[in-house]
PDB file of C-alpha atoms and ligand atoms in Angstrom:
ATOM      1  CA  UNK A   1     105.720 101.207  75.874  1.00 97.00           C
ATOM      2  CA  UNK A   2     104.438 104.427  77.599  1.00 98.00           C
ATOM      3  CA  UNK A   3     103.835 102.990  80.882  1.00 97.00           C
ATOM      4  CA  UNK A   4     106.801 100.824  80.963  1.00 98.00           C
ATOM      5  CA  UNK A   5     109.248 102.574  79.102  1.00 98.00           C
ATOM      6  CA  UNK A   6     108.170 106.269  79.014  1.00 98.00           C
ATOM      7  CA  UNK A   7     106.217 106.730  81.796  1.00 98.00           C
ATOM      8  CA  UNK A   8     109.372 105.029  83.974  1.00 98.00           C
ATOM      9  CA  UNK A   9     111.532 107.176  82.458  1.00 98.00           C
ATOM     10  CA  UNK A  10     109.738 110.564  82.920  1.00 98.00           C
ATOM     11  CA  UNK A  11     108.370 109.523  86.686  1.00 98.00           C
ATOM     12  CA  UNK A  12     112.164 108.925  87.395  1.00 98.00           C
ATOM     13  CA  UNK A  13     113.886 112.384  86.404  1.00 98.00           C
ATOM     14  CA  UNK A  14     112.082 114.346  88.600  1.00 98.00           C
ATOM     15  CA  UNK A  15     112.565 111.597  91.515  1.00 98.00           C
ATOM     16  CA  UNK A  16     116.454 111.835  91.258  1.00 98.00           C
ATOM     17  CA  UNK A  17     116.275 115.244  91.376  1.00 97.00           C
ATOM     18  CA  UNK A  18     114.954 115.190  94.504  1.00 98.00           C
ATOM     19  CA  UNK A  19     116.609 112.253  96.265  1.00 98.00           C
ATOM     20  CA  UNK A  20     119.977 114.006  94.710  1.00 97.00           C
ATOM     21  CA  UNK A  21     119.244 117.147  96.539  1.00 96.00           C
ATOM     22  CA  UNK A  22     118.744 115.422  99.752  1.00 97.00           C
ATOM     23  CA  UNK A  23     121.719 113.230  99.249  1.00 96.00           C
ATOM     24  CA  UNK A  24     120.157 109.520  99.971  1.00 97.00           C
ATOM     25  CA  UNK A  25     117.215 107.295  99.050  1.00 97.00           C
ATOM     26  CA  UNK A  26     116.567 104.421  97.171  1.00 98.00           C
ATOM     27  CA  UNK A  27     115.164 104.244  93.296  1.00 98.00           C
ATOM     28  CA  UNK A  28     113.539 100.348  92.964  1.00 98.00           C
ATOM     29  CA  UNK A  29     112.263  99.693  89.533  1.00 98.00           C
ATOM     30  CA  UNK A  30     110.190  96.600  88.853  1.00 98.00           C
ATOM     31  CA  UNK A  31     111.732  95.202  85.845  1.00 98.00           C
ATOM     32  CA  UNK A  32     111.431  91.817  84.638  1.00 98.00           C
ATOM     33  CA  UNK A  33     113.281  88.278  83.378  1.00 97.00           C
ATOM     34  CA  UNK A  34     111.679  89.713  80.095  1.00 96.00           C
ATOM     35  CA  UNK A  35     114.054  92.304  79.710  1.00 97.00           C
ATOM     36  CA  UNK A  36     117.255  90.191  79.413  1.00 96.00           C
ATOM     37  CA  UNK A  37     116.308  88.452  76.664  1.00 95.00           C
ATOM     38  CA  UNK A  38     112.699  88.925  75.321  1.00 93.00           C
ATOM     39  CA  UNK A  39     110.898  85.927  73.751  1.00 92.00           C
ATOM     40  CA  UNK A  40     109.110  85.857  70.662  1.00 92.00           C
ATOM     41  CA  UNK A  41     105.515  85.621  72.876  1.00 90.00           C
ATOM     42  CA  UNK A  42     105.609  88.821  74.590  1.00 92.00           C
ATOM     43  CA  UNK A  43     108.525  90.612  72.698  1.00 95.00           C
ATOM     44  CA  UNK A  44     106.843  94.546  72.833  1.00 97.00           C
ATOM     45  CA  UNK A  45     106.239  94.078  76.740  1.00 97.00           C
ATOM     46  CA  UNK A  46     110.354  92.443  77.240  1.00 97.00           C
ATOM     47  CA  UNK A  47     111.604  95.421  75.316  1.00 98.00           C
ATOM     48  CA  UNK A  48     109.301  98.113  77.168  1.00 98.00           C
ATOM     49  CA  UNK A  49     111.206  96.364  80.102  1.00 98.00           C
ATOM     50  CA  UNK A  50     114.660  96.230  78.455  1.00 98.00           C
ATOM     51  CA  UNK A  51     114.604 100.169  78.211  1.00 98.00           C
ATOM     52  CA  UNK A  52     113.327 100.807  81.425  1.00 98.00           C
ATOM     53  CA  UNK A  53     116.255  97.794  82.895  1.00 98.00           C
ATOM     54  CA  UNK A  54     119.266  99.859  80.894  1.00 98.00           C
ATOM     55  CA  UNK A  55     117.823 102.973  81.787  1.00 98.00           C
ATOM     56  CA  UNK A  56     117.955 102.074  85.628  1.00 98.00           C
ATOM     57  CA  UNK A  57     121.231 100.448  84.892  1.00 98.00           C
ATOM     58  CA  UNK A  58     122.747 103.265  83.508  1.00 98.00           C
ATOM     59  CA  UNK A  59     121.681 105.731  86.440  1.00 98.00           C
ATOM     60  CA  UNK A  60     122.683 103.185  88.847  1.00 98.00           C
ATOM     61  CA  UNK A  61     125.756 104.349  87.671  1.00 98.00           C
ATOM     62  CA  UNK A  62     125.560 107.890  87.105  1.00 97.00           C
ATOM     63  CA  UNK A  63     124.524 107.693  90.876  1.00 98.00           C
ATOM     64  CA  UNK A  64     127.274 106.045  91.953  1.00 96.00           C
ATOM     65  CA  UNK A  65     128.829 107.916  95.283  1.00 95.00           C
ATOM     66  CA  UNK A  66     126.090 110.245  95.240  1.00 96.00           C
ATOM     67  CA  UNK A  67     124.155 108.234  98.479  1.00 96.00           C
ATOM     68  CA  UNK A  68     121.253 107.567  96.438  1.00 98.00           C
ATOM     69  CA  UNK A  69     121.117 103.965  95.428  1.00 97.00           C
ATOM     70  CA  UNK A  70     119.201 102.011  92.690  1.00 98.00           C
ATOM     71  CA  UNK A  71     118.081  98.632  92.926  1.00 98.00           C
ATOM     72  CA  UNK A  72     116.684  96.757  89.642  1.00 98.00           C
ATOM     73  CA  UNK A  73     114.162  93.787  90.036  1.00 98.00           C
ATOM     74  CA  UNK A  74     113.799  91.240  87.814  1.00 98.00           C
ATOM     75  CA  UNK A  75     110.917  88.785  88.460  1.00 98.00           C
ATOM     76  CA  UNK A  76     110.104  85.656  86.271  1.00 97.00           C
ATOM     77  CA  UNK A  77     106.460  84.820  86.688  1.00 96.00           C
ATOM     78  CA  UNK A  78     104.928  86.350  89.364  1.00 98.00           C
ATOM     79  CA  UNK A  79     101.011  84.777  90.336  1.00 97.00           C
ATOM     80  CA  UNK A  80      99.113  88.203  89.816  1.00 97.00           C
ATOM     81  CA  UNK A  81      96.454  89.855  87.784  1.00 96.00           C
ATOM     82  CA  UNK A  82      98.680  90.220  85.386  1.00 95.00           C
ATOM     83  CA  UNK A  83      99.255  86.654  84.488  1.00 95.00           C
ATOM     84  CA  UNK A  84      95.936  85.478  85.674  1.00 96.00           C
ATOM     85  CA  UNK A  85      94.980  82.774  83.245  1.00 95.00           C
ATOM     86  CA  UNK A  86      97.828  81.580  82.415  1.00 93.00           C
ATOM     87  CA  UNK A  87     100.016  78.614  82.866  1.00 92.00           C
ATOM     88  CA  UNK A  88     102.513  79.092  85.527  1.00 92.00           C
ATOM     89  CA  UNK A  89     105.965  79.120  83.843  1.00 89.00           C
ATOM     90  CA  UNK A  90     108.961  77.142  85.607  1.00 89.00           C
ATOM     91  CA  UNK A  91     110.047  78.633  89.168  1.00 95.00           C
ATOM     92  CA  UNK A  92     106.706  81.075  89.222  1.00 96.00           C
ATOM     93  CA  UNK A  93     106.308  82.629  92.428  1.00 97.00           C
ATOM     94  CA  UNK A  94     104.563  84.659  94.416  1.00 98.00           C
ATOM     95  CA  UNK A  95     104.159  88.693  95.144  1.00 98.00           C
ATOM     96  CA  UNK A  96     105.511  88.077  98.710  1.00 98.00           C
ATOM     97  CA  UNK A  97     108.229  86.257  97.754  1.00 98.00           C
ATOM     98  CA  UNK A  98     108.850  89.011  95.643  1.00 98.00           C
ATOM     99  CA  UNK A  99     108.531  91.645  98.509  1.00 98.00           C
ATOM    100  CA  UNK A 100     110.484  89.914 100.278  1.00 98.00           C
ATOM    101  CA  UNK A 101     113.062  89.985  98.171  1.00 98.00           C
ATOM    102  CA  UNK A 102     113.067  93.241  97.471  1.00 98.00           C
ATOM    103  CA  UNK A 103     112.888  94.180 101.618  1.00 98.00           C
ATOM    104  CA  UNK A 104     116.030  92.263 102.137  1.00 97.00           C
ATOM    105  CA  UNK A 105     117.900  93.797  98.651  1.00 97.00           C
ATOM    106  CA  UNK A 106     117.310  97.180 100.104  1.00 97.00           C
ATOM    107  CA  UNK A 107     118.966  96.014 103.729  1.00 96.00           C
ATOM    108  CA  UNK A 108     121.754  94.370 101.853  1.00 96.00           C
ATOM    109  CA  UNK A 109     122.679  97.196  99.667  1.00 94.00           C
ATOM    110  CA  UNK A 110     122.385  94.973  96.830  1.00 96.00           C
ATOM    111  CA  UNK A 111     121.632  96.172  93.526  1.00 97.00           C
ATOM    112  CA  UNK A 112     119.743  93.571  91.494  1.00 97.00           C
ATOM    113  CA  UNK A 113     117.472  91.696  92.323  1.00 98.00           C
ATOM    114  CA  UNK A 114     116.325  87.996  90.580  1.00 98.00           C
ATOM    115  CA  UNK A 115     113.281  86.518  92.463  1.00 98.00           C
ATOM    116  CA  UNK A 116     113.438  83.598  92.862  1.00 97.00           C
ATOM    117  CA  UNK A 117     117.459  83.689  92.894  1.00 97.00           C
ATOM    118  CA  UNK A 118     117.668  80.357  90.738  1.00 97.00           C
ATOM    119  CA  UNK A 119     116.815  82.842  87.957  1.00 97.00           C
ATOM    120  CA  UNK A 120     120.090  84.888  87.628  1.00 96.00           C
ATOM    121  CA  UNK A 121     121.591  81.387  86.258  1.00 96.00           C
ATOM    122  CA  UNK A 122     119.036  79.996  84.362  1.00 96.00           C
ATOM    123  CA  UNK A 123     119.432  83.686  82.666  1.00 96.00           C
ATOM    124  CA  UNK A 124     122.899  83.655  82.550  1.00 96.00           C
ATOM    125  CA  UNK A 125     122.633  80.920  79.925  1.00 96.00           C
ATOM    126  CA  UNK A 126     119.695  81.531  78.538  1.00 95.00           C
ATOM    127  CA  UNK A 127     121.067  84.825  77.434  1.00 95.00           C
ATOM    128  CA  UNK A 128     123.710  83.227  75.794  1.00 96.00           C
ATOM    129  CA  UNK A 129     121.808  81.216  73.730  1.00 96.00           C
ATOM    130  CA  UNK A 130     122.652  80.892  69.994  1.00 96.00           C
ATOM    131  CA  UNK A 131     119.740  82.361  68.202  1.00 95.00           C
ATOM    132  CA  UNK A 132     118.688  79.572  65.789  1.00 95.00           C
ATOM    133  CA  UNK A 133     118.576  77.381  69.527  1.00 95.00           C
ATOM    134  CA  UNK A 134     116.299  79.873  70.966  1.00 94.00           C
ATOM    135  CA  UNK A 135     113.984  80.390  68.216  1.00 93.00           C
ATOM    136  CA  UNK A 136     113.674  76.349  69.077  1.00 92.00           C
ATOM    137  CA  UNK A 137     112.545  76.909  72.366  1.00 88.00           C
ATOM    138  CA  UNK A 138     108.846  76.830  73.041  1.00 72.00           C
ATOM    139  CA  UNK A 139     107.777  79.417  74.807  1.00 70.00           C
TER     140      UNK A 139
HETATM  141  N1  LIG B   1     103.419  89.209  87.150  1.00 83.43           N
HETATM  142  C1  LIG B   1     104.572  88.864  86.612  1.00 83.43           C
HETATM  143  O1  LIG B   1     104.788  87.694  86.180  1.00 83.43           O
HETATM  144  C2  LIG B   1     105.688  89.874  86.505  1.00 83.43           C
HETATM  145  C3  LIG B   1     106.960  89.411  86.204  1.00 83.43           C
HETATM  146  C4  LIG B   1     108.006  90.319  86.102  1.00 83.43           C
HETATM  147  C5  LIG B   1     107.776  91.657  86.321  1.00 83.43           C
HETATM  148  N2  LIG B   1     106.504  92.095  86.604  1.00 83.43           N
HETATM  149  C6  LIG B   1     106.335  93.539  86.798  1.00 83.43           C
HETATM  150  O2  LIG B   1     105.890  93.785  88.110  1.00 83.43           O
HETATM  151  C7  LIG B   1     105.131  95.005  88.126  1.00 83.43           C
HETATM  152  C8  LIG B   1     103.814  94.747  88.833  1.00 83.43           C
HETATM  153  O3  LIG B   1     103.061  93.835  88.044  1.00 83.43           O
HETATM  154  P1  LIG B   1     102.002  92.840  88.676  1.00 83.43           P
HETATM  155  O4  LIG B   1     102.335  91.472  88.217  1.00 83.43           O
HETATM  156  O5  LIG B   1     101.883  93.106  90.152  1.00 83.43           O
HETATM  157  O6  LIG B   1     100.728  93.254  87.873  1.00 83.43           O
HETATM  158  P2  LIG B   1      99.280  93.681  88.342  1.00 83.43           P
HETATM  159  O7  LIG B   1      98.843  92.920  89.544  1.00 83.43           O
HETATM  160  O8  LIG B   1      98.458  93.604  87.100  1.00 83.43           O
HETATM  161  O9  LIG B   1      99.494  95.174  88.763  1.00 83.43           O
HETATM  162  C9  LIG B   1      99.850  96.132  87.803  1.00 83.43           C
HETATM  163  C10 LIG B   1      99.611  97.498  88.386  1.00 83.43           C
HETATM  164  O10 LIG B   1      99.905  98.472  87.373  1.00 83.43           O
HETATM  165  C11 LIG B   1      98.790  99.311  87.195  1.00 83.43           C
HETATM  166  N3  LIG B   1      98.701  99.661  85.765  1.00 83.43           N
HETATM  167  C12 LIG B   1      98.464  98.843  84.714  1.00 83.43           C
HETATM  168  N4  LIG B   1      98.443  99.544  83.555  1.00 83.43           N
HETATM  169  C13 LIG B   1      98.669 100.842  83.904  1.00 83.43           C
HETATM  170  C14 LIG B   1      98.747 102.051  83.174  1.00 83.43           C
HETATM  171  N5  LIG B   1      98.610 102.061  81.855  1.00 83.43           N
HETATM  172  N6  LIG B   1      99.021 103.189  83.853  1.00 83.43           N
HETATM  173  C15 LIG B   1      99.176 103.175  85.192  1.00 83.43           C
HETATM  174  N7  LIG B   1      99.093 102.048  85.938  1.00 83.43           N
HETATM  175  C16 LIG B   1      98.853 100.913  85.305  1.00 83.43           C
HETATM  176  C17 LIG B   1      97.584  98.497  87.639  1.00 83.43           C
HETATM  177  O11 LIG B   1      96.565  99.371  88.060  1.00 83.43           O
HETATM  178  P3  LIG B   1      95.035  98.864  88.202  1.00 83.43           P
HETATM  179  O12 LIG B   1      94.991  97.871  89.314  1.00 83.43           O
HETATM  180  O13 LIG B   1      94.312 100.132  88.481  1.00 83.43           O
HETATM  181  O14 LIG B   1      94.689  98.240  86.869  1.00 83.43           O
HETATM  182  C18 LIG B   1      98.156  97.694  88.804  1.00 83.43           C
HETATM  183  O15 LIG B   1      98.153  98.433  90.008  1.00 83.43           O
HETATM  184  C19 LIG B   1     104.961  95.422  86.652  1.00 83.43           C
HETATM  185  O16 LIG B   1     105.935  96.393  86.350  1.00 83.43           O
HETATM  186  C20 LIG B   1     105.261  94.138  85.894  1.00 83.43           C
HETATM  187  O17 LIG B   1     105.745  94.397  84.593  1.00 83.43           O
HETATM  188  C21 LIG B   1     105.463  91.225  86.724  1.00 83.43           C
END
């Protein structure tokens, strides 16, 4: 929770602050698939990442107009120390494709960022899940 909540959140202030003054730059924050609807397996990590994801969300628009843009990324599993040892969940990918991703967000202008792209629909529904069907789900 500090590191991805707190530590986010104070490393930020002081960051728009700055790019404020100057009047452009661009905020990315690593966030996750976690954070739009946590599961029960790794619920403290997918709310750490829910804060930090509203937070962003919510500056994004405070910022709005001001010429310094936010863009929010939201991997699903990503091959990496992280989640070595583990069993690659469905569309897994890789930390260039997620680079990659996040090089051509920032020459698009767009502001969120699903990697791979599949994801935004698979969460689109999964979010909308009635609880007593999610709770069914295995993972
Ligand atoms: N891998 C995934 O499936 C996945 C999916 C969605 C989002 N993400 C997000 O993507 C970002 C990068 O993760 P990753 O997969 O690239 O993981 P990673 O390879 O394990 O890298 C994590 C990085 O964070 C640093 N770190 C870990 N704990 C820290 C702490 N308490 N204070 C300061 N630094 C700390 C590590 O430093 P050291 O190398 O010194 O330990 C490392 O550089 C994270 O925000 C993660 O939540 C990952």
């Amino acid at each position: 929770m500090q590191t991805n909540y707190t530590g986010v959140v104070s490393v930020t202030i002081p960051l728009v602050r700055r790019l404020r003054g100057q009047g452009h730059g661009t905020l990315v924050l690593f966030s996750s698939v976690a954070a739009e609807r946590p599961r029960r397996s790794n619920f403290v990590y997918g709310s750490s990442k829910a804060g930090a994801d509203a937070f962003y969300q919510g500056l994004a628009d405070s910022l709005a107009g001001s010429g310094v843009d936010v863009v929010v990324v939201r991997p699903g599993f990503v091959r990496t120390k992280m989640t070595e040892g583990l069993e690659p969940a469905p569309l897994s990918t890789t930390p260039e494709a997620v680079a990659e991703a996040v090089a051509r967000a920032l020459r698009r202008g767009d502001g969120t960022v699903w990697v791979p792209p599949a994801l935004r629909f698979v969460m689109a529904g999964v979010r909308h899940l009635p609880r007593p069907v999610f709770r069914r789900l295995d993972f």
